[in-house]
């Protein structure tokens, strides 16, 4: 470690102003702060700094996603071998999953980070760690059969038009990972929904399986897997979203470290349940009759609520706003899912929609507070 | 129509500016944000975009001259209805010409040729410029603004057709260079109207990066 520190100190002058690699300053800075805690001190304004800086926050989220990712890798293999004749031993399954999942993760990270570095250079910013999370979220919300160039294209689209246009990390209106997914969903629908994509297959045996959502939308609610299968995630689906159980593990990490907002998670689940129960009461078609708690473990609901809706940048900032925001995500997510079978993954659209609405919610919450306090001030002075 | 009784040459700096200003600095679509509706609707393919752009150039040029010639005769209180009548007649003429000679394109453009009447760029220029300027500058102003509108349409149409259908003017470019055989697929998003917003947005981004004075303060 010491040798590394010394080496970095030795080459540092080249990257400072006037050095020969001055243009690459932000790249150097990015790597230096990635390896060591920055030794910069605050020179003005507030002098208290939290030990949790953006790198730590992001690392926590990536850590929270790991259970879901590991399970996803296994499940990709499991789903594949389930349609072939024999079920091999554990490590063969994991190996197969790795071959399918790892390239997607690598492509997502390489594309996204390349663009982030590029923009940091031309704008003279520091490199932000925001993409560490998005780069992991993007593979987790994609089906394992997605062609790699589509992953790269969607990542580029999400980073450039979802984030850099607005000024980079922290300025984005929409969740970048969901922007990538929405882009693929509308650009290449055949690869993102329908019953042909969800199991990684060999070219030889083109067997595929529908997700529970696709089955439900098609009206075959008899062929749905039972609650516990869906809860633990032994079902076809996007890489990271199938296992509600392990997403809950991630949620616990997020809640325990205070990185994710419990208000959003709780109200989103309540919203989903409310809508599910309303549909149960109505019961006009088979999809509506699916019990409300089944809706919560199907598709990307849990994943979206835990990892996407709580994104601190695109969510609402005010406490009251978070309740409204979360509730509407759950509510609208189930509503879109059931009412529009063409958009089975309603939670994605619901979160993106609420991302757009969140500044509005914040505005009214703040205005209401101002009004409230003005009233009190007048009462006191009168 | 070039009445140059004054000493001013035909293409003086002022007149040239009338032509060049709407291209970038005061572009109707990207700076004034007018005419977005048709820019979304008819730019799926390059050909209708081009035809639309040309129709608007013709209609704007002619209507600006007509209104400019009439500007001292129109009672101010009914000027809008007079302008509308002039534009509407020209639009009907254009529509008939398109139906006669470019029937397929006219089918694709469908109602949007008729809706040129409501294109706010035309009304805007008539009201802001032609009704208080001489015919020749008005003509240049009309042509300039229509061209500023048109080139955006053509660029958007080009990219949407290229990535959405893999074609340029209906010629299968991507198929000929063999993109499909290596696994490429057409981007379905580019066929949807929001794609035009993305392309226009990128044009706006590029423009404002090159001309920082265009960036609005807020």
Coordinates of C-alpha atoms in Angstrom, one line a residue:
Chain A
X1 CA 0.0 0.0 0.0
X2 CA 2.8 2.4 0.9
X3 CA 4.7 1.8 -2.3
X4 CA 1.5 2.5 -4.2
X5 CA 1.0 5.8 -2.3
X6 CA 4.6 6.8 -3.0
X7 CA 4.2 6.0 -6.6
X8 CA 1.0 8.1 -6.9
X9 CA 2.7 11.0 -5.1
X10 CA 5.6 10.7 -7.6
X11 CA 3.5 10.9 -10.7
X12 CA 1.1 13.4 -9.3
X13 CA 2.9 16.6 -10.5
X14 CA 2.5 15.5 -14.1
X15 CA -1.3 15.7 -13.7
X16 CA -1.4 19.0 -11.9
X17 CA -1.8 22.4 -13.7
X18 CA 1.2 22.8 -16.0
X19 CA 2.2 19.2 -16.0
X20 CA 2.5 17.3 -19.2
X21 CA -0.7 15.2 -18.6
X22 CA -2.7 18.2 -17.3
X23 CA -5.6 17.2 -19.6
X24 CA -6.0 13.9 -17.8
X25 CA -6.2 15.5 -14.4
X26 CA -9.7 14.3 -13.7
X27 CA -8.9 10.7 -14.6
X28 CA -5.9 10.8 -12.3
X29 CA -7.9 12.3 -9.6
X30 CA -10.6 9.7 -10.0
X31 CA -8.2 6.9 -9.5
X32 CA -6.3 8.5 -6.7
X33 CA -9.5 9.1 -4.6
X34 CA -10.7 5.7 -5.5
X35 CA -7.6 4.1 -4.0
X36 CA -7.1 6.4 -1.0
X37 CA -9.2 8.7 1.1
X38 CA -8.8 12.2 -0.3
X39 CA -6.7 14.5 1.9
X40 CA -8.4 17.7 0.8
X41 CA -9.7 19.9 3.5
X42 CA -12.6 22.3 3.2
X43 CA -11.4 25.9 2.9
X44 CA -14.6 27.8 3.3
X45 CA -18.2 27.4 4.3
X46 CA -19.1 24.5 6.5
X47 CA -16.1 22.7 8.0
X48 CA -17.9 19.5 9.0
X49 CA -17.6 16.7 6.6
X50 CA -19.4 13.4 6.9
X51 CA -17.2 10.3 6.6
X52 CA -19.9 9.0 4.2
X53 CA -19.0 10.7 0.9
X54 CA -20.4 9.7 -2.5
X55 CA -17.9 6.9 -3.0
X56 CA -19.0 5.2 0.2
X57 CA -22.7 5.7 -0.5
X58 CA -22.4 4.2 -3.9
X59 CA -20.3 1.3 -2.6
X60 CA -23.0 0.5 -0.1
X61 CA -25.7 0.4 -2.8
X62 CA -23.5 -1.9 -5.0
X63 CA -23.0 -4.1 -2.0
X64 CA -26.7 -4.2 -1.3
X65 CA -27.3 -5.3 -4.9
X66 CA -24.8 -8.2 -4.7
X67 CA -27.2 -10.8 -3.2
X68 CA -29.6 -10.2 -6.0
X69 CA -26.8 -10.3 -8.6
X70 CA -25.4 -13.6 -7.3
X71 CA -28.8 -15.1 -7.2
X72 CA -29.5 -13.8 -10.7
X73 CA -26.3 -15.5 -12.0
X74 CA -27.4 -18.8 -10.5
X75 CA -31.0 -18.4 -11.7
X76 CA -30.0 -17.7 -15.3
X77 CA -28.2 -21.1 -15.3
X78 CA -31.0 -22.8 -13.3
X79 CA -33.7 -21.6 -15.7
X80 CA -31.6 -22.7 -18.7
X81 CA -31.0 -26.2 -17.4
X82 CA -34.6 -26.6 -16.3
X83 CA -35.7 -26.7 -19.9
X84 CA -32.9 -29.0 -21.0
X85 CA -33.1 -32.6 -19.9
X86 CA -30.8 -32.9 -16.9
X87 CA -30.0 -30.6 -14.0
X88 CA -26.3 -30.5 -13.5
X89 CA -24.5 -29.8 -10.3
X90 CA -24.4 -26.4 -8.6
X91 CA -21.2 -25.0 -10.1
X92 CA -22.1 -25.9 -13.7
X93 CA -25.3 -23.9 -13.2
X94 CA -23.4 -20.9 -11.8
X95 CA -20.8 -21.2 -14.6
X96 CA -23.4 -21.1 -17.2
X97 CA -25.0 -18.1 -15.6
X98 CA -21.6 -16.3 -15.3
X99 CA -21.0 -16.8 -19.0
X100 CA -24.3 -15.1 -19.8
X101 CA -24.3 -12.4 -17.1
X102 CA -20.7 -11.3 -16.8
X103 CA -20.4 -9.9 -20.4
X104 CA -23.5 -7.8 -19.8
X105 CA -22.1 -6.3 -16.6
X106 CA -18.7 -5.7 -18.3
X107 CA -20.2 -4.0 -21.3
X108 CA -22.4 -1.8 -19.2
X109 CA -19.5 -0.6 -17.0
X110 CA -17.0 -0.1 -19.8
X111 CA -19.4 1.9 -22.0
X112 CA -20.8 4.0 -19.1
X113 CA -17.4 4.7 -17.5
X114 CA -15.8 5.6 -20.8
X115 CA -18.5 8.2 -21.4
X116 CA -18.3 9.5 -17.8
X117 CA -14.5 9.9 -18.1
X118 CA -14.8 11.6 -21.5
X119 CA -17.3 14.1 -20.2
X120 CA -15.3 14.7 -17.0
X121 CA -12.3 15.5 -19.2
X122 CA -13.9 18.0 -21.5
X123 CA -15.8 19.7 -18.7
X124 CA -13.0 19.7 -16.3
X125 CA -15.1 18.0 -13.6
X126 CA -14.1 15.4 -11.1
X127 CA -15.1 12.0 -12.1
X128 CA -18.2 11.0 -10.3
X129 CA -19.0 7.6 -8.8
X130 CA -22.6 7.8 -9.7
X131 CA -22.1 5.3 -12.5
X132 CA -20.8 2.6 -10.2
X133 CA -24.4 2.0 -9.2
X134 CA -26.1 2.6 -12.5
X135 CA -23.6 0.3 -14.2
X136 CA -24.7 -2.5 -11.9
X137 CA -28.4 -1.7 -12.0
X138 CA -28.5 -1.8 -15.8
X139 CA -27.5 -5.5 -16.2
X140 CA -29.8 -6.4 -13.3
X141 CA -32.9 -5.1 -15.0
X142 CA -32.2 -6.6 -18.4
X143 CA -33.1 -10.1 -19.6
X144 CA -30.1 -12.5 -19.9
X145 CA -30.7 -12.9 -23.7
X146 CA -30.1 -9.3 -24.6
X147 CA -27.5 -8.8 -27.3
X148 CA -24.4 -7.0 -26.0
X149 CA -24.5 -4.2 -28.5
X150 CA -27.9 -3.2 -27.3
X151 CA -26.6 -3.1 -23.7
X152 CA -23.9 -0.7 -24.9
X153 CA -26.2 1.4 -26.9
X154 CA -28.7 1.7 -24.1
X155 CA -26.0 2.5 -21.5
X156 CA -24.7 5.2 -23.8
X157 CA -28.2 6.6 -24.3
X158 CA -28.9 6.6 -20.6
X159 CA -25.6 8.2 -19.6
X160 CA -25.6 10.9 -22.3
X161 CA -29.3 11.8 -22.7
X162 CA -30.3 10.8 -19.2
X163 CA -27.5 12.3 -17.2
X164 CA -24.8 14.3 -19.0
X165 CA -27.2 16.5 -20.8
X166 CA -28.5 17.7 -17.5
X167 CA -25.1 18.3 -16.0
X168 CA -23.9 14.9 -14.8
X169 CA -24.3 12.9 -11.6
X170 CA -26.7 14.6 -9.2
X171 CA -28.4 16.7 -11.8
X172 CA -30.3 14.0 -13.6
X173 CA -34.1 14.1 -13.7
X174 CA -34.5 10.4 -14.5
X175 CA -33.0 7.3 -13.0
X176 CA -30.3 6.5 -15.5
X177 CA -30.6 2.7 -15.2
X178 CA -34.4 2.9 -15.9
X179 CA -33.7 5.3 -18.7
X180 CA -31.6 2.6 -20.3
X181 CA -34.3 0.0 -19.8
X182 CA -37.0 2.2 -21.1
X183 CA -34.9 2.9 -24.1
X184 CA -34.5 -0.8 -24.9
X185 CA -38.1 -1.4 -24.1
X186 CA -39.4 1.0 -26.7
X187 CA -36.5 0.5 -29.2
X188 CA -36.3 -3.3 -29.3
X189 CA -39.5 -4.5 -27.8
X190 CA -39.0 -8.0 -29.1
X191 CA -35.9 -8.4 -26.9
X192 CA -37.4 -6.9 -23.8
X193 CA -40.9 -8.4 -23.4
X194 CA -43.0 -11.2 -24.7
X195 CA -42.5 -14.8 -24.0
X196 CA -39.4 -15.5 -26.0
X197 CA -36.6 -13.7 -24.2
X198 CA -36.4 -14.7 -20.6
X199 CA -34.4 -17.9 -20.6
X200 CA -30.8 -17.9 -21.9
X201 CA -30.9 -20.6 -24.5
X202 CA -28.6 -22.4 -26.8
X203 CA -29.0 -22.0 -30.5
X204 CA -29.7 -25.7 -30.8
X205 CA -32.8 -25.9 -28.5
X206 CA -34.9 -22.8 -28.8
X207 CA -36.9 -23.4 -25.7
X208 CA -38.1 -20.3 -23.9
X209 CA -40.4 -19.4 -21.0
X210 CA -42.7 -16.6 -20.2
X211 CA -42.4 -14.6 -17.1
X212 CA -45.2 -14.8 -14.6
X213 CA -46.2 -11.3 -15.7
X214 CA -46.5 -12.2 -19.3
X215 CA -48.5 -15.3 -18.3
X216 CA -50.8 -13.1 -16.2
X217 CA -51.2 -10.6 -19.0
X218 CA -52.1 -13.3 -21.4
X219 CA -54.8 -14.4 -18.9
X220 CA -53.3 -17.8 -18.0
X221 CA -53.3 -17.2 -14.3
X222 CA -53.6 -20.9 -13.7
X223 CA -50.1 -21.5 -14.9
X224 CA -48.6 -18.9 -12.5
X225 CA -45.9 -20.3 -10.1
X226 CA -47.0 -20.3 -6.5
X227 CA -46.2 -17.4 -4.1
X228 CA -43.1 -18.9 -2.5
X229 CA -41.5 -19.8 -5.8
X230 CA -42.0 -16.2 -6.9
X231 CA -40.8 -14.9 -3.6
X232 CA -37.6 -16.8 -3.6
X233 CA -37.2 -16.2 -7.3
X234 CA -37.1 -19.5 -9.1
X235 CA -38.8 -18.0 -12.0
X236 CA -37.8 -16.6 -15.4
X237 CA -37.2 -12.9 -15.5
X238 CA -34.7 -10.1 -15.7
X239 CA -31.3 -11.0 -14.2
X240 CA -31.6 -9.4 -10.8
X241 CA -35.3 -8.9 -10.2
X242 CA -36.6 -12.4 -9.7
X243 CA -35.8 -13.1 -6.0
X244 CA -37.8 -10.8 -3.7
X245 CA -36.2 -12.5 -0.7
X246 CA -32.7 -11.4 -1.7
X247 CA -33.9 -8.0 -2.7
X248 CA -35.2 -7.7 0.9
X249 CA -31.7 -8.6 2.1
X250 CA -30.4 -5.7 -0.1
X251 CA -33.2 -3.4 1.3
X252 CA -32.1 -4.2 4.9
X253 CA -28.5 -3.2 4.0
X254 CA -29.8 0.0 2.5
X255 CA -32.1 0.8 5.4
X256 CA -29.5 -0.1 8.1
X257 CA -26.9 2.2 6.6
X258 CA -29.5 4.9 6.0
X259 CA -28.7 5.1 2.3
X260 CA -32.1 4.2 1.1
X261 CA -35.3 5.9 2.3
X262 CA -37.6 3.7 4.3
X263 CA -40.4 6.1 3.7
X264 CA -40.3 5.6 -0.1
X265 CA -40.0 1.8 0.3
X266 CA -42.8 1.5 2.8
X267 CA -45.3 3.7 1.0
X268 CA -44.5 2.2 -2.4
X269 CA -45.4 -1.3 -1.0
X270 CA -48.6 0.2 0.6
X271 CA -49.5 1.8 -2.7
X272 CA -49.0 -1.5 -4.6
X273 CA -51.1 -3.4 -2.0
X274 CA -53.8 -0.7 -2.2
X275 CA -54.1 -1.0 -5.9
X276 CA -53.9 -4.8 -5.8
X277 CA -56.7 -4.9 -3.3
X278 CA -58.8 -2.5 -5.3
X279 CA -58.4 -4.7 -8.3
X280 CA -59.3 -7.7 -6.3
X281 CA -62.5 -6.0 -5.3
X282 CA -63.2 -5.2 -8.9
X283 CA -62.1 -8.5 -10.3
X284 CA -63.1 -7.8 -13.9
X285 CA -60.6 -10.2 -15.4
X286 CA -58.2 -12.9 -14.3
X287 CA -55.2 -10.5 -13.9
X288 CA -57.2 -8.4 -11.5
X289 CA -58.1 -11.4 -9.4
X290 CA -54.4 -12.2 -8.6
X291 CA -54.1 -11.7 -4.9
X292 CA -52.5 -8.3 -4.0
X293 CA -49.5 -9.8 -2.2
X294 CA -48.7 -11.9 -5.3
X295 CA -48.5 -8.7 -7.3
X296 CA -45.7 -7.5 -5.0
X297 CA -43.4 -10.5 -5.7
X298 CA -44.1 -10.6 -9.4
X299 CA -41.9 -8.9 -12.0
X300 CA -39.7 -6.0 -11.1
X301 CA -41.9 -4.5 -8.4
X302 CA -39.6 -5.3 -5.4
X303 CA -36.4 -4.5 -7.3
X304 CA -37.8 -1.2 -8.6
X305 CA -39.1 -0.1 -5.2
X306 CA -35.9 -1.0 -3.3
X307 CA -33.2 0.1 -5.7
X308 CA -34.7 2.5 -8.3
X309 CA -37.4 4.4 -6.4
X310 CA -35.0 5.3 -3.6
X311 CA -32.4 6.8 -5.9
X312 CA -31.7 10.0 -3.9
X313 CA -31.2 12.2 -6.9
X314 CA -34.4 11.6 -8.9
X315 CA -36.7 11.0 -5.9
X316 CA -38.4 13.7 -3.9
X317 CA -36.3 15.5 -1.3
X318 CA -38.9 16.5 1.3
X319 CA -40.1 14.1 3.9
X320 CA -43.8 14.5 3.1
X321 CA -43.0 14.4 -0.5
X322 CA -41.4 11.0 -0.1
X323 CA -44.6 9.5 1.3
X324 CA -46.6 10.8 -1.7
X325 CA -43.9 9.8 -4.2
X326 CA -43.5 6.3 -2.9
X327 CA -47.2 5.6 -2.6
X328 CA -47.9 6.8 -6.2
X329 CA -45.1 4.6 -7.5
X330 CA -46.6 1.5 -6.1
X331 CA -50.1 2.5 -7.0
X332 CA -49.4 3.5 -10.6
X333 CA -47.0 0.6 -11.1
X334 CA -49.7 -2.0 -10.4
X335 CA -52.3 0.1 -12.3
X336 CA -50.2 0.2 -15.5
X337 CA -49.2 -3.4 -15.2
X338 CA -52.8 -4.6 -15.0
X339 CA -54.5 -2.2 -17.3
X340 CA -52.1 -2.3 -20.1
X341 CA -50.9 -5.8 -21.0
X342 CA -48.6 -4.3 -23.6
X343 CA -46.5 -2.7 -20.8
X344 CA -46.2 -5.6 -18.4
X345 CA -43.4 -3.9 -16.5
X346 CA -45.5 -1.0 -15.2
X347 CA -43.2 -0.3 -12.3
X348 CA -40.5 0.9 -14.7
X349 CA -42.9 3.4 -16.2
X350 CA -44.4 4.4 -12.9
X351 CA -40.9 5.2 -11.4
X352 CA -39.9 7.2 -14.5
X353 CA -43.2 9.1 -14.4
X354 CA -42.8 9.9 -10.7
X355 CA -39.2 10.9 -11.3
X356 CA -40.5 13.6 -13.6
X357 CA -43.2 14.6 -11.1
X358 CA -40.9 14.7 -8.0
X359 CA -39.8 18.4 -8.3
X360 CA -43.5 19.3 -8.5
X361 CA -44.4 17.3 -5.4
X362 CA -41.5 18.9 -3.6
X363 CA -42.6 22.4 -4.7
X364 CA -46.1 21.9 -3.3
X365 CA -44.8 20.4 0.0
X366 CA -42.5 23.3 0.5
X367 CA -45.2 25.9 -0.4
X368 CA -47.6 24.3 2.0
X369 CA -45.1 24.5 4.7
X370 CA -44.4 28.1 4.0
X371 CA -48.1 28.9 4.1
X372 CA -48.5 27.0 7.3
X373 CA -45.7 28.8 9.0
X374 CA -46.8 32.2 7.7
X375 CA -50.2 31.6 9.2
X376 CA -48.6 30.8 12.6
X377 CA -46.4 33.8 12.4
X378 CA -49.4 36.0 11.8
X379 CA -51.3 34.5 14.7
X380 CA -48.4 35.1 17.0
X381 CA -47.9 38.7 16.0
X382 CA -51.6 39.5 16.1
Chain B
X1 CA -41.1 41.9 -57.0
X2 CA -37.7 43.4 -56.2
X3 CA -38.7 47.0 -55.7
X4 CA -35.4 48.6 -55.0
X5 CA -36.2 52.3 -55.3
X6 CA -33.9 53.0 -52.3
X7 CA -30.2 52.8 -52.7
X8 CA -30.0 49.6 -50.7
X9 CA -28.5 46.7 -52.8
X10 CA -30.5 43.5 -53.1
X11 CA -28.3 41.5 -50.8
X12 CA -27.1 44.1 -48.3
X13 CA -25.7 43.0 -45.0
X14 CA -29.1 43.7 -43.4
X15 CA -30.9 41.5 -46.0
X16 CA -28.4 38.8 -45.7
X17 CA -28.9 38.7 -42.0
X18 CA -32.6 38.2 -42.6
X19 CA -31.7 35.0 -44.4
X20 CA -28.9 33.8 -42.1
X21 CA -30.3 34.7 -38.7
X22 CA -33.1 32.1 -38.6
X23 CA -30.7 29.3 -39.5
X24 CA -29.1 29.0 -36.2
X25 CA -29.2 32.1 -34.0
X26 CA -32.9 32.6 -34.2
X27 CA -34.0 29.3 -35.5
X28 CA -37.8 28.9 -35.3
X29 CA -37.7 25.4 -33.9
X30 CA -34.6 25.2 -31.7
X31 CA -34.6 28.8 -30.4
X32 CA -38.2 30.1 -30.6
X33 CA -39.6 26.6 -30.1
X34 CA -42.4 27.0 -32.7
X35 CA -43.7 24.4 -35.2
X36 CA -42.7 21.5 -32.9
X37 CA -45.9 19.6 -33.7
X38 CA -45.2 19.1 -37.3
X39 CA -41.5 18.4 -36.6
X40 CA -42.7 15.4 -34.5
X41 CA -45.4 14.2 -36.8
X42 CA -44.0 14.0 -40.3
X43 CA -40.3 13.3 -39.8
X44 CA -40.4 9.5 -39.7
X45 CA -39.0 9.4 -43.2
X46 CA -36.8 11.8 -45.1
X47 CA -38.9 12.2 -48.1
X48 CA -42.0 13.7 -46.4
X49 CA -39.7 15.9 -44.3
X50 CA -38.1 17.3 -47.4
X51 CA -41.5 17.9 -49.1
X52 CA -42.9 19.5 -46.0
X53 CA -39.8 21.8 -45.7
X54 CA -40.2 22.8 -49.4
X55 CA -43.9 23.4 -49.1
X56 CA -43.4 25.6 -46.1
X57 CA -40.6 27.6 -47.9
X58 CA -42.9 28.3 -50.8
X59 CA -45.9 29.1 -48.7
X60 CA -44.0 31.4 -46.3
X61 CA -42.1 33.2 -49.1
X62 CA -45.3 33.9 -51.1
X63 CA -47.5 34.8 -48.2
X64 CA -44.9 37.1 -46.7
X65 CA -44.8 39.0 -50.0
X66 CA -48.5 39.2 -50.4
X67 CA -49.1 40.4 -46.9
X68 CA -46.2 42.9 -47.3
X69 CA -47.8 44.3 -50.4
X70 CA -51.2 44.5 -48.7
X71 CA -49.8 45.8 -45.4
X72 CA -51.1 49.4 -45.9
X73 CA -54.5 48.3 -47.0
X74 CA -55.4 45.8 -44.3
X75 CA -57.4 47.4 -41.5
X76 CA -55.5 46.4 -38.3
X77 CA -58.6 45.1 -36.6
X78 CA -59.1 42.3 -39.1
X79 CA -55.5 41.6 -40.0
X80 CA -55.3 38.2 -38.5
X81 CA -58.3 36.9 -40.6
X82 CA -56.8 38.4 -43.7
X83 CA -53.5 36.7 -43.1
X84 CA -55.3 33.4 -42.4
X85 CA -57.1 33.7 -45.7
X86 CA -53.9 34.3 -47.6
X87 CA -52.1 31.4 -45.9
X88 CA -55.1 29.1 -46.3
X89 CA -55.4 29.8 -50.0
X90 CA -51.7 29.1 -50.5
X91 CA -51.9 25.9 -48.5
X92 CA -54.9 24.6 -50.5
X93 CA -52.9 25.3 -53.7
X94 CA -49.9 23.5 -52.4
X95 CA -52.0 20.6 -51.3
X96 CA -53.5 20.3 -54.8
X97 CA -50.1 20.4 -56.4
X98 CA -48.8 17.7 -54.1
X99 CA -51.8 15.5 -54.7
X100 CA -51.3 15.9 -58.4
X101 CA -47.6 15.3 -58.7
X102 CA -46.5 13.6 -55.4
X103 CA -49.5 11.5 -54.5
X104 CA -47.7 9.0 -52.3
X105 CA -46.0 11.7 -50.2
X106 CA -49.2 13.7 -50.0
X107 CA -50.9 10.6 -48.6
X108 CA -48.1 10.3 -45.9
X109 CA -48.3 13.9 -45.0
X110 CA -52.1 13.6 -44.9
X111 CA -53.6 16.2 -42.7
X112 CA -50.3 17.9 -41.9
X113 CA -50.3 19.8 -45.2
X114 CA -53.6 21.3 -44.3
X115 CA -52.2 22.1 -40.9
X116 CA -49.5 24.3 -42.3
X117 CA -52.2 27.0 -41.9
X118 CA -51.9 26.7 -38.2
X119 CA -48.1 26.6 -38.2
X120 CA -47.3 29.3 -35.8
X121 CA -44.0 30.2 -37.5
X122 CA -45.9 31.5 -40.6
X123 CA -48.4 33.6 -38.6
X124 CA -45.6 34.8 -36.4
X125 CA -43.5 36.1 -39.3
X126 CA -46.5 37.7 -41.0
X127 CA -47.4 39.5 -37.8
X128 CA -43.9 40.4 -36.7
X129 CA -42.2 41.1 -40.0
X130 CA -44.2 41.2 -43.2
X131 CA -47.0 43.5 -42.0
X132 CA -44.5 46.3 -41.3
X133 CA -41.7 45.7 -43.9
X134 CA -41.3 46.1 -47.7
X135 CA -41.9 43.1 -49.9
X136 CA -38.2 42.2 -50.7
X137 CA -37.0 42.0 -47.1
X138 CA -40.3 40.2 -46.2
X139 CA -39.6 37.7 -48.9
X140 CA -36.1 37.0 -47.6
X141 CA -37.4 36.8 -44.0
X142 CA -40.0 34.3 -45.0
X143 CA -37.6 32.2 -47.0
X144 CA -35.0 32.4 -44.2
X145 CA -37.4 31.3 -41.4
X146 CA -38.9 28.5 -43.5
X147 CA -35.4 27.3 -44.3
X148 CA -34.4 27.4 -40.7
X149 CA -37.5 25.3 -40.0
X150 CA -36.8 23.1 -43.0
X151 CA -33.3 22.1 -42.2
X152 CA -34.2 20.9 -38.8
X153 CA -37.0 18.8 -40.3
X154 CA -34.6 17.3 -42.8
X155 CA -32.0 16.5 -40.3
X156 CA -34.5 14.9 -37.9
X157 CA -36.1 13.0 -40.8
X158 CA -32.7 11.8 -42.0
X159 CA -31.7 10.3 -38.6
X160 CA -35.1 8.9 -37.8
X161 CA -35.3 7.1 -41.2
X162 CA -31.7 6.0 -41.0
X163 CA -31.9 4.4 -37.5
X164 CA -35.6 3.7 -37.5
X165 CA -35.9 2.0 -40.8
X166 CA -32.3 1.6 -42.0
X167 CA -33.0 3.6 -45.1
X168 CA -32.3 6.9 -46.7
X169 CA -35.0 8.1 -49.2
X170 CA -36.3 4.6 -49.1
X171 CA -32.9 3.1 -50.1
X172 CA -31.9 0.3 -47.7
X173 CA -28.4 1.6 -46.7
X174 CA -27.9 -0.6 -43.7
X175 CA -28.9 -3.7 -45.6
X176 CA -26.5 -2.9 -48.4
X177 CA -23.5 -2.4 -46.1
X178 CA -24.4 -5.6 -44.3
X179 CA -25.3 -4.3 -40.8
X180 CA -28.2 -6.8 -40.4
X181 CA -26.1 -9.8 -41.1
X182 CA -23.9 -9.0 -38.1
X183 CA -26.9 -8.7 -35.8
X184 CA -28.0 -5.1 -36.0
X185 CA -31.7 -4.3 -35.6
X186 CA -33.7 -1.3 -36.5
X187 CA -34.4 1.0 -33.5
X188 CA -38.2 1.0 -32.9
X189 CA -37.9 4.1 -30.7
X190 CA -36.9 6.2 -33.7
X191 CA -40.2 5.5 -35.4
X192 CA -42.2 6.8 -32.4
X193 CA -42.8 10.6 -32.3
X194 CA -40.7 11.1 -29.1
X195 CA -37.6 10.3 -31.1
X196 CA -38.0 13.5 -32.9
X197 CA -37.8 15.3 -29.6
X198 CA -34.5 13.5 -28.8
X199 CA -33.0 14.5 -32.1
X200 CA -34.2 18.1 -31.8
X201 CA -32.9 18.1 -28.2
X202 CA -29.5 17.0 -29.4
X203 CA -29.5 19.7 -32.1
X204 CA -30.4 22.3 -29.4
X205 CA -27.6 20.9 -27.2
X206 CA -25.0 21.2 -30.0
X207 CA -26.2 24.7 -31.0
X208 CA -26.0 26.1 -27.5
X209 CA -22.6 24.6 -26.9
X210 CA -21.4 26.4 -30.0
X211 CA -23.2 29.6 -29.3
X212 CA -23.2 30.1 -25.5
X213 CA -25.2 33.4 -25.9
X214 CA -28.2 31.3 -26.8
X215 CA -28.4 29.7 -23.4
X216 CA -31.4 31.0 -21.5
X217 CA -30.8 32.3 -18.0
X218 CA -33.2 31.2 -15.4

